[in-house]
Amino acid sequence: MTTTLPAPRTVGPRRNIEKYGWIYMRASGVVLVVLIFGHLFINLVAGQGVKQIDFAFIAGKYATPFWQVWDGLMLWLALIHGGNGMRTITNDYVTNPAANRLLKGAIFVAVALLVLLGTLVITTFDPCPVNAAPGTLNTTVCQELGR
């Protein structure tokens, strides 16, 4: 008795999402270590430590594009890194296909919404708001901006 096996189907080049997710996790993890430790050093160690953090401190930082890019990159990398990790956990432990799709969709929506809102805050932050309480503004920054 002879058994004939069908020839394997060729579908064309396949995208291996898991491979790219794995590579992203490693690369973003390395970059995030640098970004997070730099963030912690500037905010908590340099200067007066944690007691220096107030609206004026943040306004001074966000008056320069460097810190907007630094914090924006940290926000994007951390949220996508975390979302990709949650997607991996969902793939590993949720066996019901409908529940798996629903949870991954919820993760995507949450990450996308937080990235959008965080980016909006970073890019539209006003260091010299009109109705600010006296003494809360960084007057040096406001003078440099002409406000």
Short mmCIF file of C-alpha atoms in Angstrom, two decimals:
data_model
loop_
_atom_site.label_atom_id
_atom_site.label_comp_id
_atom_site.label_asym_id
_atom_site.label_seq_id
_atom_site.Cartn_x
_atom_site.Cartn_y
_atom_site.Cartn_z
CA MET A 1 0.00 0.00 0.00
CA THR A 2 1.40 3.34 -1.05
CA THR A 3 0.46 6.65 0.49
CA THR A 4 0.76 9.75 -1.60
CA LEU A 5 1.27 13.04 0.19
CA PRO A 6 0.05 16.23 -1.44
CA ALA A 7 2.70 18.72 -2.46
CA PRO A 8 3.13 21.56 0.05
CA ARG A 9 1.27 24.72 -0.81
CA THR A 10 3.28 27.78 -1.64
CA VAL A 11 1.53 30.86 -0.43
CA GLY A 12 4.27 33.32 -1.21
CA PRO A 13 6.48 35.26 1.17
CA ARG A 14 5.07 35.18 4.70
CA ARG A 15 5.48 37.95 7.19
CA ASN A 16 6.62 36.58 10.50
CA ILE A 17 4.99 38.97 12.99
CA GLU A 18 6.26 37.04 16.00
CA LYS A 19 9.85 37.36 14.81
CA TYR A 20 9.54 41.12 14.36
CA GLY A 21 7.79 41.43 17.72
CA TRP A 22 10.65 39.54 19.36
CA ILE A 23 13.25 41.78 17.70
CA TYR A 24 11.29 44.91 18.69
CA MET A 25 11.14 43.81 22.33
CA ARG A 26 14.93 43.39 22.49
CA ALA A 27 15.79 46.61 20.67
CA SER A 28 13.22 48.78 22.45
CA GLY A 29 14.24 47.28 25.80
CA VAL A 30 17.85 48.39 25.32
CA VAL A 31 16.82 51.91 24.24
CA LEU A 32 14.28 52.15 27.09
CA VAL A 33 16.95 51.33 29.69
CA VAL A 34 18.96 54.36 28.52
CA LEU A 35 15.91 56.64 28.28
CA ILE A 36 14.47 55.65 31.67
CA PHE A 37 17.73 55.90 33.60
CA GLY A 38 18.42 59.28 31.97
CA HIS A 39 14.91 60.40 32.92
CA LEU A 40 15.33 59.23 36.52
CA PHE A 41 18.76 60.81 36.85
CA ILE A 42 17.64 64.23 35.61
CA ASN A 43 14.39 64.24 37.59
CA LEU A 44 15.47 62.63 40.84
CA VAL A 45 19.24 62.82 41.26
CA ALA A 46 20.50 65.95 39.51
CA GLY A 47 19.67 69.32 41.03
CA GLN A 48 17.54 69.29 44.18
CA GLY A 49 16.12 65.82 43.74
CA VAL A 50 12.42 65.05 43.89
CA LYS A 51 11.49 68.33 45.59
CA GLN A 52 12.41 70.24 42.42
CA ILE A 53 9.62 68.61 40.39
CA ASP A 54 6.72 71.00 39.96
CA PHE A 55 4.98 72.76 37.10
CA ALA A 56 7.85 75.20 36.62
CA PHE A 57 10.37 72.34 36.34
CA ILE A 58 8.29 70.54 33.71
CA ALA A 59 7.66 73.81 31.87
CA GLY A 60 11.41 74.43 31.77
CA LYS A 61 12.04 70.96 30.38
CA TYR A 62 9.28 71.08 27.78
CA ALA A 63 10.36 74.51 26.56
CA THR A 64 13.16 72.73 24.67
CA PRO A 65 12.54 70.26 21.83
CA PHE A 66 15.20 67.89 23.21
CA TRP A 67 13.12 66.91 26.25
CA GLN A 68 9.93 66.72 24.21
CA VAL A 69 11.61 64.22 21.88
CA TRP A 70 13.21 62.35 24.82
CA ASP A 71 9.92 61.96 26.70
CA GLY A 72 7.95 61.31 23.50
CA LEU A 73 10.33 58.55 22.48
CA MET A 74 10.16 57.07 25.97
CA LEU A 75 6.35 57.19 25.89
CA TRP A 76 6.05 55.56 22.46
CA LEU A 77 8.64 52.85 23.08
CA ALA A 78 7.33 51.97 26.55
CA LEU A 79 3.67 51.78 25.53
CA ILE A 80 4.31 49.76 22.38
CA HIS A 81 6.75 47.53 24.28
CA GLY A 82 4.16 46.90 26.99
CA GLY A 83 1.36 46.38 24.47
CA ASN A 84 3.47 43.88 22.54
CA GLY A 85 4.20 42.02 25.78
CA MET A 86 0.49 41.89 26.62
CA ARG A 87 -0.22 40.62 23.09
CA THR A 88 2.32 37.85 23.60
CA ILE A 89 0.77 36.86 26.94
CA THR A 90 -2.68 36.86 25.34
CA ASN A 91 -1.46 34.61 22.52
CA ASP A 92 0.11 32.23 25.06
CA TYR A 93 -2.79 31.88 27.49
CA VAL A 94 -6.07 32.71 25.73
CA THR A 95 -7.06 29.70 23.62
CA ASN A 96 -10.54 30.82 22.59
CA PRO A 97 -10.09 32.54 19.19
CA ALA A 98 -12.89 35.06 19.75
CA ALA A 99 -11.64 36.03 23.21
CA ASN A 100 -8.09 36.22 21.87
CA ARG A 101 -9.12 38.65 19.11
CA LEU A 102 -11.23 40.70 21.53
CA LEU A 103 -8.42 41.06 24.08
CA LYS A 104 -5.81 41.90 21.45
CA GLY A 105 -8.18 44.49 20.00
CA ALA A 106 -8.68 46.02 23.45
CA ILE A 107 -4.90 46.10 23.99
CA PHE A 108 -4.42 47.81 20.62
CA VAL A 109 -7.10 50.41 21.35
CA ALA A 110 -5.67 51.14 24.83
CA VAL A 111 -2.10 51.51 23.52
CA ALA A 112 -3.18 53.66 20.57
CA LEU A 113 -5.31 55.93 22.77
CA LEU A 114 -2.56 56.38 25.37
CA VAL A 115 0.08 57.07 22.71
CA LEU A 116 -2.21 59.62 21.05
CA LEU A 117 -3.11 61.39 24.30
CA GLY A 118 0.46 61.33 25.63
CA THR A 119 1.84 62.71 22.39
CA LEU A 120 -0.83 65.41 22.40
CA VAL A 121 0.15 66.47 25.92
CA ILE A 122 3.86 66.52 25.13
CA THR A 123 3.51 68.46 21.87
CA THR A 124 0.88 70.98 22.98
CA PHE A 125 2.16 71.67 26.49
CA ASP A 126 2.03 75.41 27.25
CA PRO A 127 4.78 76.41 29.72
CA CYS A 128 3.14 79.80 30.32
CA PRO A 129 -0.64 79.35 30.64
CA VAL A 130 -2.70 82.52 30.96
CA ASN A 131 -4.62 81.53 34.12
CA ALA A 132 -1.68 80.12 36.09
CA ALA A 133 -1.48 80.75 39.82
CA PRO A 134 1.20 83.25 40.82
CA GLY A 135 4.53 81.63 41.67
CA THR A 136 3.92 78.44 39.73
CA LEU A 137 5.46 79.52 36.42
CA ASN A 138 9.07 79.36 35.36
CA THR A 139 9.49 83.10 34.77
CA THR A 140 12.79 82.66 32.95
CA VAL A 141 11.18 80.41 30.35
CA CYS A 142 8.19 82.72 29.96
CA GLN A 143 10.47 85.73 29.46
CA GLU A 144 12.51 83.85 26.86
CA LEU A 145 9.31 82.93 25.04
CA GLY A 146 8.12 86.55 25.22
CA ARG A 147 5.03 85.90 27.34
#
